[in-house]
PDB file of C-alpha atoms in Angstrom:
ATOM      1  CA  MET A1353       8.921  -6.697  10.580  1.00 47.00           C
ATOM      2  CA  SER A1354       7.996  -7.551   7.293  1.00 46.00           C
ATOM      3  CA  SER A1355       4.959  -9.834   6.143  1.00 48.00           C
ATOM      4  CA  LEU A1356       6.413 -10.680   3.114  1.00 48.00           C
ATOM      5  CA  PRO A1357       6.876 -14.277   2.511  1.00 49.00           C
ATOM      6  CA  THR A1358      10.728 -15.536   2.283  1.00 47.00           C
ATOM      7  CA  GLU A1359      10.515 -17.317  -0.734  1.00 47.00           C
ATOM      8  CA  ALA A1360       9.488 -13.910  -2.342  1.00 46.00           C
ATOM      9  CA  ILE A1361      12.484 -12.396  -0.913  1.00 47.00           C
ATOM     10  CA  THR A1362      15.336 -15.294  -1.475  1.00 46.00           C
ATOM     11  CA  PRO A1363      15.587 -15.673  -5.514  1.00 50.00           C
ATOM     12  CA  LEU A1364      15.995 -11.845  -5.279  1.00 47.00           C
ATOM     13  CA  SER A1365      19.142 -11.610  -3.511  1.00 49.00           C
ATOM     14  CA  SER A1366      20.542 -14.660  -6.001  1.00 54.00           C
ATOM     15  CA  ALA A1367      19.351 -13.241  -9.299  1.00 55.00           C
ATOM     16  CA  LEU A1368      20.151  -9.378  -8.582  1.00 53.00           C
ATOM     17  CA  THR A1369      24.581 -10.206  -7.961  1.00 65.00           C
ATOM     18  CA  HIS A1370      25.169  -9.502 -11.520  1.00 75.00           C
ATOM     19  CA  LEU A1371      22.535  -6.082 -12.343  1.00 76.00           C
ATOM     20  CA  ASN A1372      23.788  -2.664 -11.427  1.00 82.00           C
ATOM     21  CA  PRO A1373      22.329  -0.729  -8.672  1.00 78.00           C
ATOM     22  CA  ARG A1374      19.369   0.549 -10.575  1.00 77.00           C
ATOM     23  CA  GLN A1375      18.760  -2.724 -12.396  1.00 78.00           C
ATOM     24  CA  ARG A1376      18.073  -4.197  -9.026  1.00 75.00           C
ATOM     25  CA  LEU A1377      16.130  -1.693  -7.180  1.00 71.00           C
ATOM     26  CA  GLU A1378      13.741  -1.826 -10.822  1.00 75.00           C
ATOM     27  CA  ASN A1379      13.696  -5.558 -10.452  1.00 75.00           C
ATOM     28  CA  THR A1380      13.029  -5.567  -6.418  1.00 74.00           C
ATOM     29  CA  LEU A1381       9.982  -3.235  -7.062  1.00 69.00           C
ATOM     30  CA  ALA A1382       8.980  -5.275  -9.519  1.00 73.00           C
ATOM     31  CA  GLN A1383       8.921  -8.294  -7.916  1.00 73.00           C
ATOM     32  CA  LEU A1384       7.339  -7.087  -4.392  1.00 69.00           C
ATOM     33  CA  ALA A1385       4.466  -5.238  -6.740  1.00 66.00           C
ATOM     34  CA  THR A1386       3.594  -9.166  -7.600  1.00 66.00           C
ATOM     35  CA  THR A1387       4.096 -10.348  -4.301  1.00 61.00           C
ATOM     36  CA  ASN A1388       1.470  -7.913  -3.058  1.00 55.00           C
ATOM     37  CA  THR A1389      -0.872  -8.309  -5.768  1.00 59.00           C
ATOM     38  CA  GLN A1390      -0.926 -11.809  -4.489  1.00 59.00           C
ATOM     39  CA  LEU A1391      -1.138 -11.222  -1.386  1.00 57.00           C
ATOM     40  CA  LYS A1392      -4.490  -8.701  -2.334  1.00 57.00           C
ATOM     41  CA  ASN A1393      -6.191 -11.856  -4.073  1.00 57.00           C
ATOM     42  CA  ALA A1394      -5.316 -14.112  -0.913  1.00 56.00           C
ATOM     43  CA  ASP A1395      -7.355 -11.385   1.010  1.00 54.00           C
ATOM     44  CA  THR A1396     -10.543 -11.048  -1.310  1.00 53.00           C
ATOM     45  CA  SER A1397     -11.096 -14.512  -1.530  1.00 54.00           C
ATOM     46  CA  GLU A1398     -11.028 -14.490   1.957  1.00 63.00           C
ATOM     47  CA  ARG A1399     -15.111 -14.436   3.032  1.00 70.00           C
ATOM     48  CA  GLU A1400     -16.802 -12.254   5.814  1.00 75.00           C
ATOM     49  CA  ILE A1401     -17.601 -13.605   9.231  1.00 76.00           C
ATOM     50  CA  SER A1402     -21.007 -13.625  10.007  1.00 78.00           C
ATOM     51  CA  ALA A1403     -22.392 -12.243  13.880  1.00 76.00           C
ATOM     52  CA  VAL A1404     -23.078 -16.027  14.868  1.00 80.00           C
ATOM     53  CA  GLU A1405     -19.514 -16.885  14.647  1.00 84.00           C
ATOM     54  CA  LEU A1406     -18.244 -14.030  16.529  1.00 84.00           C
ATOM     55  CA  ILE A1407     -19.951 -14.863  19.518  1.00 86.00           C
ATOM     56  CA  GLU A1408     -17.776 -17.758  20.862  1.00 89.00           C
ATOM     57  CA  PRO A1409     -14.732 -16.158  20.277  1.00 90.00           C
ATOM     58  CA  ILE A1410     -16.164 -12.533  22.504  1.00 91.00           C
ATOM     59  CA  GLN A1411     -16.922 -15.213  25.127  1.00 92.00           C
ATOM     60  CA  ARG A1412     -13.319 -16.734  25.314  1.00 92.00           C
ATOM     61  CA  ILE A1413     -12.137 -13.376  25.818  1.00 92.00           C
ATOM     62  CA  ASN A1414     -14.671 -12.575  28.451  1.00 92.00           C
ATOM     63  CA  GLU A1415     -13.685 -15.134  30.629  1.00 92.00           C
ATOM     64  CA  ILE A1416     -10.321 -13.727  29.940  1.00 91.00           C
ATOM     65  CA  MET A1417     -10.744 -10.038  30.603  1.00 91.00           C
ATOM     66  CA  ARG A1418     -13.424  -9.360  33.120  1.00 90.00           C
ATOM     67  CA  PRO A1419     -11.291 -10.190  36.130  1.00 91.00           C
ATOM     68  CA  HIS A1420      -9.440  -7.277  34.542  1.00 91.00           C
ATOM     69  CA  GLY A1421     -12.379  -4.824  34.029  1.00 93.00           C
ATOM     70  CA  LEU A1422     -13.086  -5.684  30.564  1.00 94.00           C
ATOM     71  CA  GLU A1423     -16.110  -6.818  29.265  1.00 94.00           C
ATOM     72  CA  PHE A1424     -17.041  -7.196  25.419  1.00 93.00           C
ATOM     73  CA  GLU A1425     -20.829  -7.946  23.726  1.00 92.00           C
ATOM     74  CA  LEU A1426     -21.690  -8.340  20.315  1.00 88.00           C
ATOM     75  CA  SER A1427     -24.668  -6.108  19.912  1.00 82.00           C
ATOM     76  CA  GLU A1428     -27.824  -7.917  18.175  1.00 78.00           C
ATOM     77  CA  GLU A1429     -29.241  -5.223  16.573  1.00 73.00           C
ATOM     78  CA  THR A1430     -26.515  -3.688  15.058  1.00 71.00           C
ATOM     79  CA  SER A1431     -23.906  -6.088  14.578  1.00 75.00           C
ATOM     80  CA  ARG A1432     -21.192  -3.882  16.603  1.00 83.00           C
ATOM     81  CA  VAL A1433     -19.274  -4.922  19.305  1.00 88.00           C
ATOM     82  CA  ILE A1434     -19.460  -2.970  22.398  1.00 91.00           C
ATOM     83  CA  THR A1435     -17.004  -2.688  24.979  1.00 93.00           C
ATOM     84  CA  ARG A1436     -17.364  -2.027  28.823  1.00 94.00           C
ATOM     85  CA  VAL A1437     -15.003  -0.825  31.574  1.00 95.00           C
ATOM     86  CA  ILE A1438     -16.239  -2.200  35.025  1.00 94.00           C
ATOM     87  CA  ASP A1439     -15.158  -1.786  38.103  1.00 93.00           C
ATOM     88  CA  ARG A1440     -14.438  -4.709  39.425  1.00 89.00           C
ATOM     89  CA  GLU A1441     -15.401  -4.139  42.890  1.00 91.00           C
ATOM     90  CA  SER A1442     -18.875  -2.952  42.778  1.00 93.00           C
ATOM     91  CA  GLY A1443     -19.377  -4.096  39.303  1.00 90.00           C
ATOM     92  CA  GLU A1444     -20.793  -0.728  37.823  1.00 94.00           C
ATOM     93  CA  VAL A1445     -20.022   0.379  34.376  1.00 93.00           C
ATOM     94  CA  ILE A1446     -17.410   2.699  34.369  1.00 94.00           C
ATOM     95  CA  ARG A1447     -17.276   3.474  30.713  1.00 94.00           C
ATOM     96  CA  GLN A1448     -18.989   2.044  27.245  1.00 94.00           C
ATOM     97  CA  ILE A1449     -17.516   2.349  23.552  1.00 93.00           C
ATOM     98  CA  PRO A1450     -19.705   3.130  22.053  1.00 91.00           C
ATOM     99  CA  ALA A1451     -21.761   5.229  24.407  1.00 91.00           C
ATOM    100  CA  GLU A1452     -26.010   4.091  24.912  1.00 89.00           C
ATOM    101  CA  GLU A1453     -26.424   7.276  23.011  1.00 91.00           C
ATOM    102  CA  VAL A1454     -24.305   7.048  19.909  1.00 90.00           C
ATOM    103  CA  LEU A1455     -25.931   3.239  19.696  1.00 87.00           C
ATOM    104  CA  ASP A1456     -29.408   4.845  19.961  1.00 88.00           C
ATOM    105  CA  ILE A1457     -28.449   7.862  17.275  1.00 89.00           C
ATOM    106  CA  ALA A1458     -26.960   5.372  15.174  1.00 86.00           C
ATOM    107  CA  GLU A1459     -30.076   2.853  15.445  1.00 85.00           C
ATOM    108  CA  ARG A1460     -32.296   6.326  14.335  1.00 87.00           C
ATOM    109  CA  LEU A1461     -30.372   7.109  11.290  1.00 87.00           C
ATOM    110  CA  GLU A1462     -30.484   3.515  10.250  1.00 82.00           C
ATOM    111  CA  GLU A1463     -34.403   3.547  10.245  1.00 82.00           C
ATOM    112  CA  MET A1464     -34.579   7.203   8.874  1.00 84.00           C
ATOM    113  CA  GLN A1465     -32.270   5.809   6.158  1.00 81.00           C
ATOM    114  CA  GLY A1466     -34.866   3.111   4.967  1.00 72.00           C
ATOM    115  CA  ARG A1467     -37.562   5.639   5.440  1.00 73.00           C
ATOM    116  CA  ILE A1468     -35.882   7.982   2.550  1.00 70.00           C
ATOM    117  CA  ILE A1469     -35.159   5.284   0.522  1.00 69.00           C
ATOM    118  CA  SER A1470     -38.744   4.133   0.533  1.00 65.00           C
ATOM    119  CA  ILE A1471     -39.924   7.902   0.239  1.00 66.00           C
ATOM    120  CA  GLU A1472     -38.147   8.361  -2.885  1.00 63.00           C
ATOM    121  CA  ALA A1473     -38.865   5.065  -4.253  1.00 58.00           C
TER     122      ALA A1473
END
């Protein structure tokens, strides 16, 4: 349930036995705040994943999910993951998320944003 490391929780119980309930609460909250800060710092030190690094995992997911009628694709233009629900018998696309129209609109908005920036410059 909790994603806190057990070593952060264990010292709390032994150190809190001589404190009154309010002091225990304050001490526990202070300890959890320190642990939370440490977790946030660990998250920010992680690097971003590039689109190239996603290709292989998406291919492995597709191998497993295609028999169930699901297919995933990484759009080269936008680096967005496209999900398709496919009829297993006919191979016809039943639903695509995001839809082609939405992808077209997003592409046009990005083009317009580039034009607006160059006009203002």
